[in-house]
Amino acid sequence: MKIILGRLMCISGLFLVLLSPAFSQSPPTPGEPPRFPQITVEQLPPDARPLAEEIMAISSVGLGGPYNVMLRSPVFADRMKRLLDYLRFNTSLPTRLNEFAILIQGRLWRSQVEWYAHYPLALKAGLSQQVADDLKAGIHPRNMKPDEEVVYDVSMEMVNNHQISDALFQKSKAILGEQQLVDLVAVSGTYVTVAMLLALGQEMPPPGKPLPFP
C-alpha cells in the first residue's frame, strides 16, 4: 500500500510540474524596449564573428533566440556552441530520443523558442506527433516506445525528485546503456540552461510566428 501511495504521489507531482503556471516564458511588455536588442555580426568583436557565421549556418532563428543572449559573453558562447554541437549532432543518444528530451525541458519551462525550434525536429526524427502533442498538453504521453518511456521517466524524476530511483536507473541502463544515459542527462541539463537564457532575454520565436504557449 505504501509503495502504491508513493507511486501515486510521484505521478501527481509530475503532473503538477507539467501543469504549473509558474513555468511560463512571456513575451516582453508591449512598448518596452527588448532586454537584449538583436545583436548583429558587425557588433561583435572580430574574433567572435567566425562563431556567429557558424551559428547562422545551423540555427533556425539565426542569431536570435539563445544566441542573442549568449553572444553578450563571446567566450561562453563559443564554449556553449561546442557543447551544443556534441549534444545535437554527435551525441550517442538517437536523434528521436534527444529531441524528445529537449521537448520535455521546453514543455517544463514553457519555453516558446525551444518548443518552436525543436517540435518539427522531433517529428522529423521519428517522434510520434501524438507523444509530442500529449506532452505539450500536459498529458502523460500515450503509446510511447520503451526507450521513450525511459527518457520521459528519467527527465521527470530528475526534475521532480532531483534523483532517480535504483529501479529506474537499472531499467534505463538496460535499455539505453551507460553512455546514452549520461548523454540524456547532459542534454536535459544543457537545455535547462538554454531555457533560462531565453527567459533572461525574453526571447521569442520570429515575428509573425504563433507562440507555442499563448
Short mmCIF file of C-alpha atoms in Angstrom, two decimals:
data_model
loop_
_atom_site.label_atom_id
_atom_site.label_comp_id
_atom_site.label_asym_id
_atom_site.label_seq_id
_atom_site.Cartn_x
_atom_site.Cartn_y
_atom_site.Cartn_z
CA MET A 1 0.00 0.00 0.00
CA LYS A 2 2.85 2.40 0.88
CA ILE A 3 4.53 1.65 -2.45
CA ILE A 4 1.31 2.33 -4.37
CA LEU A 5 0.69 5.54 -2.43
CA GLY A 6 4.25 6.69 -3.06
CA ARG A 7 3.87 5.96 -6.74
CA LEU A 8 0.64 7.97 -6.92
CA MET A 9 2.24 10.89 -5.11
CA CYS A 10 5.16 10.80 -7.55
CA ILE A 11 2.84 10.75 -10.56
CA SER A 12 0.78 13.57 -9.06
CA GLY A 13 3.96 15.57 -8.56
CA LEU A 14 4.97 15.04 -12.18
CA PHE A 15 1.66 16.40 -13.41
CA LEU A 16 1.98 19.39 -11.09
CA VAL A 17 5.35 20.14 -12.64
CA LEU A 18 3.93 19.82 -16.14
CA LEU A 19 0.85 21.93 -15.48
CA SER A 20 2.22 24.53 -13.08
CA PRO A 21 1.60 28.07 -14.40
CA ALA A 22 4.83 29.17 -12.68
CA PHE A 23 6.76 27.68 -15.58
CA SER A 24 5.96 30.25 -18.23
CA GLN A 25 8.05 32.40 -20.54
CA SER A 26 6.18 35.52 -21.52
CA PRO A 27 6.93 38.00 -24.30
CA PRO A 28 8.21 41.49 -23.49
CA THR A 29 5.69 44.06 -22.34
CA PRO A 30 4.33 45.93 -25.40
CA GLY A 31 6.10 49.24 -25.87
CA GLU A 32 9.06 48.26 -23.70
CA PRO A 33 12.49 48.02 -25.36
CA PRO A 34 13.90 44.49 -25.61
CA ARG A 35 16.16 43.43 -22.79
CA PHE A 36 18.83 42.48 -25.31
CA PRO A 37 18.46 44.26 -28.67
CA GLN A 38 19.10 41.87 -31.53
CA ILE A 39 22.84 41.59 -31.96
CA THR A 40 24.44 41.68 -35.41
CA VAL A 41 27.70 40.26 -36.71
CA GLU A 42 29.08 43.78 -37.10
CA GLN A 43 28.57 44.48 -33.38
CA LEU A 44 30.69 41.51 -32.34
CA PRO A 45 34.43 41.62 -31.65
CA PRO A 46 36.33 40.49 -34.75
CA ASP A 47 37.43 37.24 -33.14
CA ALA A 48 33.79 36.33 -32.37
CA ARG A 49 32.50 36.85 -35.89
CA PRO A 50 33.51 33.40 -37.21
CA LEU A 51 31.45 31.90 -34.37
CA ALA A 52 28.45 33.97 -35.44
CA GLU A 53 28.85 32.70 -39.01
CA GLU A 54 28.88 29.11 -37.71
CA ILE A 55 25.73 29.75 -35.72
CA MET A 56 23.86 31.25 -38.65
CA ALA A 57 24.73 28.21 -40.76
CA ILE A 58 22.82 25.84 -38.45
CA SER A 59 20.34 27.94 -36.46
CA SER A 60 16.66 28.14 -37.40
CA VAL A 61 16.49 31.52 -35.62
CA GLY A 62 19.77 32.97 -36.93
CA LEU A 63 21.50 34.94 -34.20
CA GLY A 64 18.18 35.24 -32.36
CA GLY A 65 16.88 33.05 -29.58
CA PRO A 66 19.52 31.94 -27.06
CA TYR A 67 22.38 33.08 -29.30
CA ASN A 68 21.29 36.71 -28.98
CA VAL A 69 21.84 36.40 -25.24
CA MET A 70 24.86 34.08 -25.31
CA LEU A 71 26.84 36.30 -27.65
CA ARG A 72 26.92 39.02 -24.98
CA SER A 73 29.61 36.77 -23.49
CA PRO A 74 31.54 35.59 -26.57
CA VAL A 75 33.88 33.15 -24.81
CA PHE A 76 30.95 31.49 -23.05
CA ALA A 77 29.02 31.45 -26.34
CA ASP A 78 31.91 29.67 -28.03
CA ARG A 79 32.16 27.02 -25.31
CA MET A 80 28.40 26.55 -25.24
CA LYS A 81 28.25 26.23 -29.03
CA ARG A 82 30.86 23.42 -28.90
CA LEU A 83 28.84 21.62 -26.22
CA LEU A 84 25.65 22.02 -28.24
CA ASP A 85 27.44 20.72 -31.33
CA TYR A 86 28.11 17.48 -29.47
CA LEU A 87 24.69 17.25 -27.83
CA ARG A 88 22.85 17.98 -31.07
CA PHE A 89 24.91 16.28 -33.76
CA ASN A 90 27.39 13.83 -32.22
CA THR A 91 25.68 12.51 -29.11
CA SER A 92 25.32 8.78 -28.55
CA LEU A 93 21.58 9.25 -27.99
CA PRO A 94 19.40 8.65 -31.09
CA THR A 95 18.07 11.91 -32.52
CA ARG A 96 14.45 10.90 -31.82
CA LEU A 97 15.21 10.50 -28.12
CA ASN A 98 17.49 13.53 -27.98
CA GLU A 99 14.83 15.82 -29.43
CA PHE A 100 12.22 14.29 -27.11
CA ALA A 101 14.42 15.12 -24.12
CA ILE A 102 14.75 18.72 -25.37
CA LEU A 103 10.98 18.99 -25.84
CA ILE A 104 10.41 17.78 -22.29
CA GLN A 105 12.52 20.63 -20.95
CA GLY A 106 10.89 23.03 -23.39
CA ARG A 107 7.48 22.00 -22.04
CA LEU A 108 8.51 22.14 -18.39
CA TRP A 109 9.84 25.66 -18.89
CA ARG A 110 7.07 26.57 -21.34
CA SER A 111 9.91 27.88 -23.46
CA GLN A 112 8.48 29.45 -26.59
CA VAL A 113 11.68 29.28 -28.64
CA GLU A 114 12.72 25.79 -27.53
CA TRP A 115 9.35 24.32 -28.48
CA TYR A 116 9.14 26.34 -31.72
CA ALA A 117 12.60 25.20 -32.82
CA HIS A 118 12.56 21.56 -31.69
CA TYR A 119 8.99 20.36 -32.22
CA PRO A 120 9.45 19.98 -36.01
CA LEU A 121 12.90 18.48 -35.48
CA ALA A 122 11.48 15.87 -33.10
CA LEU A 123 8.77 14.87 -35.56
CA LYS A 124 11.29 14.72 -38.40
CA ALA A 125 13.47 12.45 -36.26
CA GLY A 126 10.59 10.00 -35.83
CA LEU A 127 8.92 11.01 -32.58
CA SER A 128 5.19 10.35 -32.76
CA GLN A 129 3.11 13.52 -33.10
CA GLN A 130 0.73 12.10 -30.50
CA VAL A 131 3.57 11.78 -28.00
CA ALA A 132 4.73 15.34 -28.68
CA ASP A 133 1.22 16.79 -28.60
CA ASP A 134 0.32 14.95 -25.39
CA LEU A 135 3.47 16.34 -23.80
CA LYS A 136 2.56 19.86 -24.86
CA ALA A 137 -0.98 19.43 -23.49
CA GLY A 138 0.35 18.34 -20.10
CA ILE A 139 -0.85 14.76 -20.59
CA HIS A 140 1.34 11.76 -19.79
CA PRO A 141 2.31 10.84 -23.37
CA ARG A 142 0.43 7.82 -24.67
CA ASN A 143 1.86 4.98 -26.75
CA MET A 144 5.48 5.78 -26.03
CA LYS A 145 8.09 3.27 -27.12
CA PRO A 146 10.12 1.63 -24.31
CA ASP A 147 13.14 3.87 -24.87
CA GLU A 148 10.89 6.95 -24.97
CA GLU A 149 9.35 5.93 -21.65
CA VAL A 150 12.83 5.81 -20.17
CA VAL A 151 13.66 9.28 -21.48
CA TYR A 152 10.40 10.65 -20.09
CA ASP A 153 10.69 8.95 -16.71
CA VAL A 154 14.34 9.89 -16.17
CA SER A 155 13.69 13.50 -17.21
CA MET A 156 10.65 13.86 -14.99
CA GLU A 157 12.10 12.11 -11.94
CA MET A 158 15.23 14.25 -12.17
CA VAL A 159 13.10 17.40 -12.23
CA ASN A 160 10.66 16.28 -9.58
CA ASN A 161 12.92 14.38 -7.18
CA HIS A 162 16.42 15.63 -8.14
CA GLN A 163 17.44 11.99 -8.48
CA ILE A 164 16.17 8.74 -9.96
CA SER A 165 15.30 5.53 -8.19
CA ASP A 166 17.54 2.47 -8.28
CA ALA A 167 14.85 0.63 -10.21
CA LEU A 168 14.65 3.32 -12.89
CA PHE A 169 18.43 3.53 -13.09
CA GLN A 170 18.70 -0.20 -13.74
CA LYS A 171 15.90 -0.08 -16.30
CA SER A 172 17.43 2.94 -18.04
CA LYS A 173 20.89 1.40 -18.10
CA ALA A 174 19.49 -1.83 -19.56
CA ILE A 175 17.62 0.00 -22.35
CA LEU A 176 19.96 2.90 -23.14
CA GLY A 177 23.35 1.83 -21.85
CA GLU A 178 25.67 3.96 -19.76
CA GLN A 179 26.80 6.47 -22.39
CA GLN A 180 23.31 7.23 -23.70
CA LEU A 181 22.02 7.64 -20.14
CA VAL A 182 24.78 10.13 -19.33
CA ASP A 183 24.18 11.98 -22.61
CA LEU A 184 20.44 12.12 -21.81
CA VAL A 185 21.09 13.87 -18.53
CA ALA A 186 23.65 16.15 -20.20
CA VAL A 187 21.29 17.32 -22.95
CA SER A 188 18.45 17.79 -20.46
CA GLY A 189 20.55 19.95 -18.15
CA THR A 190 22.01 21.93 -21.03
CA TYR A 191 18.57 22.79 -22.37
CA VAL A 192 17.54 23.98 -18.92
CA THR A 193 20.41 26.45 -19.28
CA VAL A 194 19.18 27.37 -22.76
CA ALA A 195 15.65 27.89 -21.42
CA MET A 196 17.00 30.12 -18.67
CA LEU A 197 18.95 32.22 -21.17
CA LEU A 198 15.82 32.58 -23.28
CA ALA A 199 13.81 33.61 -20.21
CA LEU A 200 16.50 36.10 -19.20
CA GLY A 201 16.28 37.82 -22.55
CA GLN A 202 12.51 37.30 -23.03
CA GLU A 203 13.40 35.85 -26.41
CA MET A 204 10.51 34.82 -28.64
CA PRO A 205 10.03 32.99 -31.98
CA PRO A 206 10.46 35.04 -35.16
CA PRO A 207 7.90 37.81 -35.66
CA GLY A 208 4.64 36.57 -37.16
CA LYS A 209 5.05 33.03 -35.85
CA PRO A 210 2.42 31.86 -33.33
CA LEU A 211 3.56 31.30 -29.77
CA PRO A 212 3.54 27.59 -28.84
CA PHE A 213 2.30 28.55 -25.36
CA PRO A 214 -0.04 31.54 -25.75
#
